Short mmCIF file of C-alpha atoms in Angstrom, two decimals:
data_model
loop_
_atom_site.label_atom_id
_atom_site.label_comp_id
_atom_site.label_asym_id
_atom_site.label_seq_id
_atom_site.Cartn_x
_atom_site.Cartn_y
_atom_site.Cartn_z
CA MET A 75 67.64 16.34 92.49
CA THR A 76 65.90 14.16 95.05
CA GLN A 77 65.18 11.47 92.47
CA ASP A 78 68.85 11.23 91.53
CA VAL A 79 69.83 10.78 95.16
CA GLU A 80 67.23 8.10 95.65
CA MET A 81 68.43 6.19 92.57
CA LYS A 82 72.02 6.25 93.81
CA GLU A 83 70.96 4.97 97.20
CA GLN A 84 69.07 2.11 95.61
CA HIS A 85 72.13 0.89 93.67
CA GLN A 86 74.41 0.60 96.73
CA PRO A 87 72.95 -2.56 98.30
CA SER A 88 73.04 -4.37 94.95
CA ASN A 89 76.83 -3.94 94.83
CA SER A 90 77.25 -5.32 98.33
CA THR A 91 75.33 -8.50 97.53
CA THR A 92 77.51 -9.39 94.54
CA SER A 93 80.70 -9.96 96.53
CA SER A 94 80.39 -13.75 96.39
CA PRO A 95 79.55 -13.97 92.65
CA SER A 96 82.56 -11.70 91.93
CA THR A 97 84.89 -14.34 93.35
CA LEU A 98 83.07 -16.97 91.32
CA HIS A 99 83.38 -14.78 88.24
CA HIS A 100 87.16 -14.55 88.74
CA LEU A 101 87.38 -18.34 89.08
CA LYS A 102 85.46 -18.72 85.82
CA GLU A 103 87.93 -16.42 84.09
CA ILE A 104 90.80 -18.49 85.46
CA ALA A 105 89.07 -21.64 84.18
CA SER A 106 88.76 -20.13 80.70
CA LEU A 107 92.42 -19.16 80.86
CA ILE A 108 93.34 -22.76 81.71
CA GLU A 109 91.20 -24.06 78.84
CA THR A 110 92.86 -21.67 76.39
CA GLY A 111 96.30 -22.69 77.60
CA ALA A 112 95.43 -26.39 77.37
CA TYR A 113 94.12 -26.15 73.80
CA ALA A 114 97.00 -23.91 72.65
CA LYS A 115 99.54 -25.96 74.71
CA GLU A 116 100.90 -22.81 76.34
CA THR A 117 102.12 -23.36 79.89
CA ARG A 118 102.50 -19.63 80.49
CA ARG A 119 98.73 -19.18 80.58
CA ILE A 120 98.43 -21.92 83.18
CA GLN A 121 101.21 -20.33 85.24
CA ARG A 122 99.29 -17.08 85.13
CA ALA A 123 96.15 -18.90 86.26
CA VAL A 124 98.01 -20.26 89.29
CA ARG A 125 99.30 -16.79 90.17
CA LEU A 126 95.77 -15.35 89.91
CA THR A 127 94.52 -18.12 92.21
CA ASN A 128 96.93 -16.98 94.94
CA THR A 129 95.30 -13.55 94.94
CA LEU A 130 91.85 -15.12 95.49
CA ARG A 131 93.02 -17.49 98.20
CA ARG A 132 91.60 -15.54 101.14
CA LYS A 133 88.22 -15.05 99.42
CA LEU A 134 87.47 -18.74 98.92
CA LYS A 135 84.33 -20.06 100.62
CA ALA A 136 82.58 -23.41 100.60
CA SER A 137 79.58 -22.03 98.69
CA VAL A 138 81.80 -20.46 96.01
CA LEU A 139 83.77 -23.68 95.62
CA TYR A 140 80.58 -25.71 95.30
CA ALA A 141 79.29 -23.38 92.58
CA PHE A 142 82.61 -23.50 90.72
CA LEU A 143 82.80 -27.31 90.91
CA ASN A 144 79.23 -27.47 89.57
CA PHE A 145 80.34 -25.21 86.71
CA ALA A 146 83.64 -26.93 85.87
CA LEU A 147 82.81 -30.62 86.44
CA SER A 148 79.92 -32.88 85.54
CA ALA A 149 77.41 -33.13 88.36
CA GLY A 150 77.49 -36.92 88.59
CA SER A 151 81.16 -37.49 87.86
CA GLU A 152 83.47 -39.28 90.28
CA SER A 153 85.73 -36.23 90.76
CA PHE A 154 82.76 -33.97 91.51
CA ASN A 155 81.31 -36.31 94.15
CA ARG A 156 84.71 -36.82 95.77
CA LEU A 157 85.56 -33.12 95.96
CA ILE A 158 82.11 -32.18 97.26
CA SER A 159 82.52 -34.67 100.11
CA TYR A 160 85.56 -32.74 101.38
CA LEU A 161 83.74 -29.41 101.62
CA PRO A 162 82.12 -28.54 104.97
CA LYS A 163 78.33 -28.36 105.37
CA GLU A 164 76.91 -25.11 106.75
CA ASP A 165 73.42 -23.82 107.65
CA GLU A 166 73.25 -21.12 104.97
CA TYR A 167 75.00 -23.35 102.48
CA GLU A 168 72.02 -24.18 100.27
CA MET A 169 70.80 -20.60 99.97
CA GLU A 170 74.28 -19.37 98.93
CA VAL A 171 74.62 -22.23 96.45
CA ASP A 172 71.28 -21.40 94.86
CA THR A 173 72.19 -17.76 94.35
CA ALA A 174 75.61 -18.68 93.00
CA THR A 175 74.54 -21.47 90.68
CA SER A 176 71.73 -19.42 89.19
CA VAL A 177 74.36 -17.34 87.39
CA THR A 178 76.48 -20.27 86.25
CA GLN A 179 76.38 -21.84 82.86
CA ALA A 180 75.60 -25.45 82.05
CA PRO A 181 78.31 -27.81 83.31
CA ALA A 182 80.67 -29.33 80.78
CA LYS A 183 80.10 -33.02 80.07
CA HIS A 184 83.73 -33.79 79.25
CA PRO A 185 85.97 -31.46 81.28
CA LEU A 186 89.62 -31.06 80.46
CA PRO A 187 92.14 -32.90 82.68
CA GLU A 188 93.80 -29.54 83.42
CA LEU A 189 90.53 -28.16 84.73
CA GLU A 190 89.92 -31.24 86.83
CA ILE A 191 93.38 -31.02 88.40
CA TYR A 192 92.80 -27.32 89.03
CA CYS A 193 89.62 -28.18 90.96
CA TYR A 194 91.62 -30.59 93.12
CA LEU A 195 94.19 -27.85 93.74
CA LEU A 196 91.53 -25.29 94.64
CA VAL A 197 89.80 -27.56 97.16
CA LEU A 198 93.13 -28.62 98.66
CA ILE A 199 94.20 -24.99 99.20
CA PHE A 200 90.86 -24.24 100.85
CA LEU A 201 91.14 -27.22 103.22
CA ILE A 202 94.69 -26.31 104.26
CA ASP A 203 93.70 -22.69 104.93
CA GLN A 204 90.73 -23.87 107.00
CA LYS A 205 93.12 -26.13 108.99
CA LYS A 206 91.18 -29.28 108.08
CA HIS A 207 94.37 -31.33 107.85
CA ASN A 208 92.83 -34.83 107.71
CA GLU A 209 90.50 -33.87 104.85
CA ALA A 210 93.41 -32.15 103.09
CA LYS A 211 95.50 -35.30 103.41
CA ALA A 212 92.75 -37.42 101.86
CA CYS A 213 92.16 -34.89 99.07
CA SER A 214 95.87 -34.67 98.25
CA SER A 215 96.19 -38.45 98.08
CA ALA A 216 93.23 -38.62 95.68
CA SER A 217 94.72 -35.88 93.50
CA ILE A 218 98.10 -37.66 93.31
CA ALA A 219 96.37 -40.90 92.31
CA ARG A 220 94.63 -39.00 89.50
CA LEU A 221 97.86 -37.31 88.42
CA LYS A 222 99.68 -40.59 87.88
CA ASN A 223 97.38 -41.37 84.93
CA LEU A 224 98.01 -38.04 83.16
CA ASN A 225 100.98 -37.39 80.91
CA ARG A 226 100.40 -33.89 79.53
CA ARG A 227 102.92 -31.04 79.60
CA THR A 228 100.17 -28.53 80.30
CA VAL A 229 99.41 -30.35 83.57
CA ASP A 230 102.98 -30.06 84.84
CA VAL A 231 102.53 -26.57 86.32
CA LEU A 232 99.43 -27.61 88.29
CA ALA A 233 101.05 -30.92 89.24
CA SER A 234 104.07 -29.19 90.79
CA ARG A 235 101.76 -27.18 93.06
CA LEU A 236 99.83 -30.31 94.00
CA TYR A 237 103.08 -32.06 94.94
CA SER A 238 103.95 -29.20 97.31
CA TYR A 239 100.54 -29.20 99.02
CA TYR A 240 100.59 -33.01 99.13
CA SER A 241 103.78 -32.92 101.17
CA LEU A 242 102.54 -30.00 103.28
CA SER A 243 99.30 -31.76 104.24
CA TYR A 244 101.22 -34.79 105.52
CA GLU A 245 103.75 -32.59 107.29
CA LEU A 246 100.99 -30.74 109.15
CA THR A 247 99.63 -34.05 110.45
CA GLY A 248 103.11 -35.34 111.42
CA ASP A 249 103.06 -38.20 108.88
CA LEU A 250 105.77 -36.94 106.54
CA ALA A 251 107.69 -40.23 106.57
CA GLU A 252 104.70 -42.12 105.10
CA ILE A 253 104.93 -40.44 101.69
CA ARG A 254 108.68 -40.79 101.14
CA GLY A 255 108.24 -43.83 98.92
CA SER A 256 105.43 -42.13 97.03
CA LEU A 257 107.59 -39.05 96.42
CA LEU A 258 110.43 -41.20 95.11
CA ALA A 259 108.02 -42.95 92.73
CA LEU A 260 106.64 -39.61 91.54
CA HIS A 261 110.17 -38.32 90.97
CA ARG A 262 110.93 -41.42 88.90
CA ILE A 263 107.75 -40.88 86.83
CA ALA A 264 108.58 -37.19 86.31
CA THR A 265 112.08 -38.12 85.14
CA LEU A 266 110.74 -40.63 82.62
CA ARG A 267 108.22 -38.09 81.33
CA HIS A 268 110.87 -35.34 81.08
CA ASP A 269 108.84 -33.18 83.45
CA GLU A 270 111.70 -30.95 84.64
CA LEU A 271 109.52 -28.68 86.78
CA GLY A 272 108.08 -31.74 88.53
CA GLN A 273 111.58 -33.16 89.05
CA GLU A 274 112.72 -29.87 90.55
CA THR A 275 109.76 -29.70 92.94
CA LEU A 276 109.90 -33.35 93.97
CA LEU A 277 113.66 -33.23 94.58
CA ASN A 278 113.17 -30.33 97.01
CA LEU A 279 110.30 -32.15 98.73
CA LEU A 280 112.44 -35.25 99.14
CA LEU A 281 115.34 -33.21 100.53
CA ARG A 282 112.96 -31.53 102.95
CA ASN A 283 111.60 -34.96 103.93
CA TYR A 284 115.07 -36.31 104.67
CA LEU A 285 116.26 -33.20 106.51
CA HIS A 286 113.09 -33.18 108.64
CA TYR A 287 114.28 -36.46 110.16
CA ASN A 288 118.01 -35.48 110.14
CA LEU A 289 118.87 -37.99 107.40
CA TYR A 290 121.63 -35.85 105.90
CA ASP A 291 123.61 -38.71 104.34
CA GLN A 292 120.59 -40.00 102.41
CA ALA A 293 119.72 -36.46 101.33
CA GLU A 294 123.24 -35.95 99.95
CA LYS A 295 123.17 -39.29 98.11
CA LEU A 296 119.86 -38.38 96.47
CA ARG A 297 121.04 -34.87 95.58
CA SER A 298 124.31 -36.08 94.05
CA LYS A 299 122.63 -38.75 91.90
CA ALA A 300 119.58 -36.76 90.80
CA PRO A 301 119.64 -35.48 87.18
CA ARG A 302 120.82 -31.90 86.82
CA PHE A 303 119.27 -29.33 84.50
CA GLU A 304 118.67 -25.60 84.30
CA ALA A 305 116.30 -24.28 86.96
CA HIS A 306 112.77 -23.47 85.72
CA SER A 307 111.38 -21.93 88.91
CA ASN A 308 113.19 -19.31 90.97
CA GLN A 309 111.33 -20.36 94.12
CA GLN A 310 112.32 -24.01 93.74
CA PHE A 311 115.91 -23.04 93.00
CA CYS A 312 116.03 -20.95 96.20
CA ARG A 313 114.73 -23.90 98.21
CA TYR A 314 117.31 -26.19 96.63
CA LEU A 315 120.13 -23.78 97.56
CA PHE A 316 118.84 -23.57 101.14
CA TYR A 317 118.72 -27.36 101.55
CA LEU A 318 122.14 -27.67 99.91
CA GLY A 319 123.53 -25.10 102.35
CA LYS A 320 122.17 -27.05 105.32
CA ILE A 321 123.69 -30.30 104.03
CA ARG A 322 127.07 -28.65 103.43
CA THR A 323 126.99 -27.11 106.92
CA ILE A 324 126.47 -30.47 108.62
CA GLN A 325 129.25 -31.95 106.46
CA LEU A 326 131.68 -29.23 107.68
CA GLU A 327 131.98 -27.71 104.19
CA TYR A 328 131.40 -24.20 105.46
CA THR A 329 132.66 -22.27 102.43
CA ASP A 330 130.23 -23.94 100.01
CA ALA A 331 127.45 -23.72 102.61
CA LYS A 332 127.97 -19.98 103.02
CA GLU A 333 127.81 -19.39 99.27
CA SER A 334 124.61 -21.43 98.88
CA LEU A 335 122.82 -19.83 101.83
CA LEU A 336 123.69 -16.26 100.87
CA GLN A 337 122.64 -16.93 97.29
CA ALA A 338 119.32 -18.38 98.47
CA ALA A 339 118.65 -15.35 100.67
CA ARG A 340 119.55 -12.99 97.84
CA LYS A 341 117.42 -14.73 95.20
CA ALA A 342 114.37 -15.23 97.42
CA PRO A 343 111.42 -12.88 96.68
CA ALA A 344 110.76 -10.02 99.08
CA ALA A 345 107.39 -11.50 100.08
CA ALA A 346 109.04 -14.71 101.39
CA LEU A 347 110.11 -13.09 104.67
CA ALA A 348 110.11 -16.29 106.76
CA PHE A 349 112.29 -18.09 104.22
CA ARG A 350 114.81 -15.24 104.09
CA ILE A 351 114.94 -15.20 107.91
CA GLN A 352 115.82 -18.90 107.98
CA CYS A 353 118.51 -18.41 105.32
CA ASN A 354 120.04 -15.54 107.28
CA LYS A 355 120.03 -17.52 110.53
CA TRP A 356 121.98 -20.39 108.99
CA ALA A 357 124.25 -18.01 107.08
CA VAL A 358 125.17 -16.17 110.31
CA ILE A 359 126.09 -19.44 112.03
CA VAL A 360 128.16 -20.60 109.05
CA ARG A 361 130.04 -17.30 108.85
CA LEU A 362 130.81 -17.50 112.56
CA LEU A 363 132.11 -21.04 112.11
CA LEU A 364 134.36 -19.74 109.32
CA GLY A 365 135.80 -17.14 111.69
CA GLU A 366 133.96 -14.20 110.08
CA ILE A 367 131.88 -11.62 111.90
CA PRO A 368 128.68 -10.63 110.02
CA GLU A 369 127.97 -6.93 109.56
CA ARG A 370 125.44 -5.20 111.79
CA THR A 371 123.26 -4.43 108.75
CA VAL A 372 122.51 -8.16 108.41
CA PHE A 373 120.60 -8.09 111.70
CA MET A 374 118.89 -4.75 110.99
CA GLN A 375 117.03 -5.79 107.85
CA LYS A 376 113.40 -4.75 107.66
CA GLY A 377 111.12 -7.22 109.41
CA MET A 378 113.99 -9.37 110.72
CA GLU A 379 115.18 -7.46 113.81
CA SER A 380 113.26 -9.47 116.43
CA ALA A 381 113.79 -12.84 114.71
CA LEU A 382 117.57 -12.33 114.39
CA ARG A 383 118.02 -10.84 117.88
CA PRO A 384 119.31 -14.11 119.46
CA TYR A 385 121.86 -14.51 116.67
CA PHE A 386 122.94 -10.88 117.06
CA GLU A 387 123.75 -11.43 120.75
CA LEU A 388 125.49 -14.69 119.86
CA THR A 389 127.59 -12.89 117.25
CA ASN A 390 128.50 -10.23 119.80
CA ALA A 391 129.71 -12.92 122.24
CA VAL A 392 131.82 -14.57 119.53
CA ARG A 393 133.25 -11.20 118.41
CA ILE A 394 134.35 -10.35 121.95
CA GLY A 395 135.65 -13.85 122.60
CA ASP A 396 133.98 -14.04 126.01
CA LEU A 397 133.26 -17.68 126.82
CA GLU A 398 131.08 -16.82 129.84
CA LEU A 399 128.89 -14.48 127.78
CA PHE A 400 128.64 -17.10 125.04
CA LYS A 401 127.36 -19.69 127.53
CA SER A 402 124.78 -17.30 128.98
CA VAL A 403 123.46 -16.40 125.49
CA ALA A 404 123.28 -20.08 124.49
CA GLU A 405 121.29 -20.88 127.64
CA LYS A 406 119.05 -17.81 127.31
CA PHE A 407 117.93 -18.62 123.77
CA SER A 408 118.23 -22.41 123.91
CA SER A 409 114.55 -22.91 123.02
CA THR A 410 114.90 -20.67 119.94
CA PHE A 411 118.03 -22.47 118.78
CA SER A 412 116.36 -25.85 119.28
CA THR A 413 113.33 -24.75 117.23
CA ASP A 414 115.63 -23.52 114.45
CA ARG A 415 117.67 -26.75 114.66
CA THR A 416 120.91 -24.81 115.05
CA HIS A 417 121.72 -25.91 118.60
CA ASN A 418 124.32 -28.49 117.49
CA LEU A 419 126.04 -25.90 115.32
CA ILE A 420 126.21 -23.44 118.22
CA VAL A 421 127.98 -26.09 120.28
CA ARG A 422 130.68 -26.10 117.60
CA LEU A 423 131.13 -22.33 118.08
CA ARG A 424 132.71 -22.78 121.52
CA HIS A 425 136.08 -23.48 119.93
CA ASN A 426 135.74 -20.35 117.76
CA VAL A 427 134.97 -18.23 120.83
CA ILE A 428 138.10 -19.48 122.56
CA ARG A 429 140.20 -18.89 119.45
CA THR A 430 138.84 -15.35 119.03
CA GLY A 431 139.57 -14.53 122.65
CA LEU A 432 143.07 -15.95 122.29
CA ARG A 433 143.64 -13.86 119.16
CA ASN A 434 142.61 -10.71 121.02
CA ILE A 435 144.98 -11.60 123.86
CA SER A 436 147.91 -12.19 121.50
CA ILE A 437 147.30 -8.77 119.86
CA SER A 438 147.02 -6.96 123.22
CA TYR A 439 150.00 -8.54 125.01
CA SER A 440 153.52 -9.14 123.79
CA ARG A 441 154.05 -11.65 126.63
CA ILE A 442 151.52 -13.14 129.02
CA SER A 443 151.52 -16.11 131.38
CA LEU A 444 149.36 -19.15 130.68
CA ALA A 445 147.59 -18.69 134.03
CA ASP A 446 146.46 -15.22 132.97
CA VAL A 447 145.41 -16.63 129.59
CA ALA A 448 143.21 -19.22 131.33
CA LYS A 449 141.76 -16.50 133.57
CA LYS A 450 140.96 -14.17 130.66
CA LEU A 451 139.43 -17.03 128.63
CA ARG A 452 137.42 -18.09 131.73
CA LEU A 453 138.26 -21.76 131.38
CA ASP A 454 136.27 -23.68 133.99
CA SER A 455 138.14 -26.97 134.20
CA ALA A 456 140.13 -28.96 136.77
CA ASN A 457 143.52 -27.82 135.38
CA PRO A 458 142.98 -24.54 133.49
CA VAL A 459 146.71 -23.87 132.95
CA ALA A 460 147.23 -27.19 131.14
CA ASP A 461 144.12 -26.58 129.06
CA ALA A 462 145.34 -23.08 128.18
CA GLU A 463 148.71 -24.52 127.14
CA SER A 464 147.09 -27.07 124.80
CA ILE A 465 144.73 -24.42 123.35
CA VAL A 466 147.64 -22.03 122.68
CA ALA A 467 149.72 -24.80 121.11
CA LYS A 468 146.89 -25.81 118.79
CA ALA A 469 146.20 -22.20 117.80
CA ILE A 470 149.88 -21.67 116.95
CA ARG A 471 149.99 -24.89 114.93
CA ASP A 472 146.81 -23.96 113.00
CA GLY A 473 148.13 -20.46 112.26
CA ALA A 474 145.36 -18.70 114.17
CA ILE A 475 147.89 -16.62 116.15
CA ASP A 476 151.47 -15.61 115.43
CA ALA A 477 153.21 -16.43 118.70
CA THR A 478 155.56 -18.85 120.43
CA LEU A 479 155.07 -20.94 123.55
CA ASP A 480 157.67 -20.79 126.33
CA ARG A 481 156.93 -23.95 128.29
CA ALA A 482 159.77 -23.48 130.76
CA ASN A 483 158.49 -20.14 132.06
CA GLY A 484 154.84 -20.76 131.23
CA TRP A 485 154.54 -17.81 128.86
CA MET A 486 152.95 -17.07 125.52
CA VAL A 487 155.18 -14.68 123.59
CA SER A 488 153.48 -12.88 120.69
CA LYS A 489 155.41 -11.80 117.59
CA GLU A 490 155.20 -8.30 116.17
CA THR A 491 152.42 -7.79 113.67
CA GLY A 492 153.68 -6.93 110.21
CA ASP A 493 152.15 -4.86 107.45
CA ILE A 494 149.25 -6.83 105.94
CA TYR A 495 149.60 -4.92 102.66
CA SER A 496 152.97 -6.53 102.11
CA THR A 497 151.26 -9.91 101.86
CA ASN A 498 148.91 -11.41 99.26
CA GLU A 499 145.78 -11.11 101.43
CA PRO A 500 144.49 -7.84 99.83
CA GLN A 501 144.97 -9.36 96.39
CA LEU A 502 143.03 -12.50 97.37
CA ALA A 503 140.21 -10.44 98.88
CA PHE A 504 139.99 -8.29 95.75
CA ASN A 505 139.98 -11.39 93.57
CA SER A 506 137.13 -12.98 95.56
CA ARG A 507 135.03 -9.82 95.19
CA ILE A 508 135.60 -9.73 91.44
CA ALA A 509 134.61 -13.41 91.15
CA PHE A 510 131.45 -12.73 93.19
CA CYS A 511 130.41 -9.84 90.89
CA LEU A 512 131.09 -11.89 87.76
CA ASN A 513 129.03 -14.81 89.06
CA MET A 514 126.14 -12.50 89.89
CA HIS A 515 126.29 -10.98 86.38
CA ASN A 516 126.30 -14.43 84.74
CA GLU A 517 123.35 -15.59 86.84
CA ALA A 518 121.40 -12.43 85.97
CA VAL A 519 122.02 -13.01 82.26
CA ARG A 520 120.90 -16.64 82.53
CA ALA A 521 117.75 -15.56 84.39
CA LEU A 522 116.55 -13.34 81.52
CA ARG A 523 113.29 -14.56 80.00
CA PHE A 524 112.35 -14.41 76.33
CA PRO A 525 109.36 -15.71 74.35
CA PRO A 526 109.84 -19.45 73.82
CA ASN A 527 111.67 -20.22 70.54
CA SER A 528 110.29 -17.14 68.75
CA HIS A 529 113.48 -16.42 66.83
CA LYS A 530 114.04 -20.10 66.06
CA GLU A 531 110.56 -20.50 64.59
CA LYS A 532 111.09 -17.45 62.37
CA GLU A 533 114.43 -18.74 61.15
CA SER A 534 113.06 -22.22 60.54
CA ALA A 535 110.19 -20.80 58.44
CA GLU A 536 112.61 -18.81 56.32
CA LYS A 537 114.89 -21.79 55.90
CA ARG A 538 111.93 -23.96 54.99
CA ARG A 539 110.86 -21.47 52.30
CA GLU A 540 114.39 -21.34 50.87
CA ARG A 541 114.65 -25.11 50.89
CA GLN A 542 111.34 -25.48 49.03
CA GLN A 543 112.49 -23.00 46.39
CA GLN A 544 115.77 -24.85 45.94
CA GLU A 545 113.93 -28.17 45.64
CA GLN A 546 111.60 -26.75 42.99
CA GLU A 547 114.50 -25.35 40.99
CA LEU A 548 116.37 -28.65 41.28
CA ALA A 549 113.28 -30.57 40.14
CA LYS A 550 112.88 -28.32 37.09
CA HIS A 551 116.57 -28.73 36.25
CA ILE A 552 116.34 -32.53 36.50
CA ALA A 553 113.19 -32.53 34.34
CA GLU A 554 114.92 -30.44 31.70
CA GLU A 555 117.90 -32.81 31.70
CA ASP A 556 115.56 -35.78 31.29
CA ASP A 557 113.85 -34.09 28.33
CA ASP A 558 117.18 -33.41 26.73
CA GLU A 559 118.19 -37.06 27.09
CA PHE A 560 115.02 -38.22 25.36
#
């Protein structure tokens, strides 16, 4: 009994010392997966390799990366020397490298381009996580220079990730404008090579680049002239919808902006919490600009309560129609709105607050003086009665309220509210809901994934067999006819 206990105790420290080689072992499996996908020309294997890399992201260390680079690349190659120069030097570095490389196999003399690009991607992810932004910027530039010489469809999945980290490294250093020309050139190359995933990624990066510097007109020109095709990545499609919603919002096309933003928030994965928060912030502002009041459940979503709190108080001020409360909320959370870049849109909401307050007044009073209207709206101007008169006149002309203006007595006379079910509004609302459900069903059907061209290959093989049989029969028939002629 005692010997069994002692043997178990002796095996425990050996498991604790193999934590670093286990990460290296996973990287080797990913490398073999990339090699299999490259030889078989299957991009799904490479996509799986990228997904597995995300799970190992927090376990990456300089020693493990050095051992993997020594395994995947030739020791004296240009890529190996360049990537090693980006890794930090530590005191225990050599000892960890010796223990890790003792398990590795002999390095390949002629590595695959896919494996080389994957090494660039791995080192770039490590540098960004370690907040070494200058080294990451240099590494990303070297990887893009290497990518321009490769035209392989199996590299496209890795290239799209490199494009994203290339833009992120320059954004973290505040030099995003420097790579705009390079991104445009890469988008042109991806279009010529029919790399649709690269086009999708680069278009989003260019839109993000333009919107970062508030160049909305240039972003819209690029978006309208870029080639359109079916989306290959759900994440890139969500980003595209978000950028499209921001452009439409600035261009005062609130209906299209609302549809794009809500669709982006709905399609985004549950793990992308920060992205869904940004989509909901812009969607709330757009719905308020359209005169709608978002439901309370929008602000009570899991993990979003504190982030959406300023917009909840803003929505409450717009719903009440209190101009004084709206000003206090805008001043209280001005720093948050400036960080979210929604401050200019909130300035537009002032007119909606006044119109909502005026609508509440017209429903509550059958007749009210313009002086009382100005007092209830809390208009702080030199001549509030004249301002109230112009506001009421504009609201009546736009159809916001059903009332008349008695200028002689200085009154606003509201008309009696009729039965809304006698109008076409319920029918229009029902029709819009049906259209929304049908669009969601069509998008879900289009998003279904099947094995690539499996049924087509089976049919083509059968057709090829039938065609060969028909050709053989026709050849025999022609030969018989020739014999008969002789």
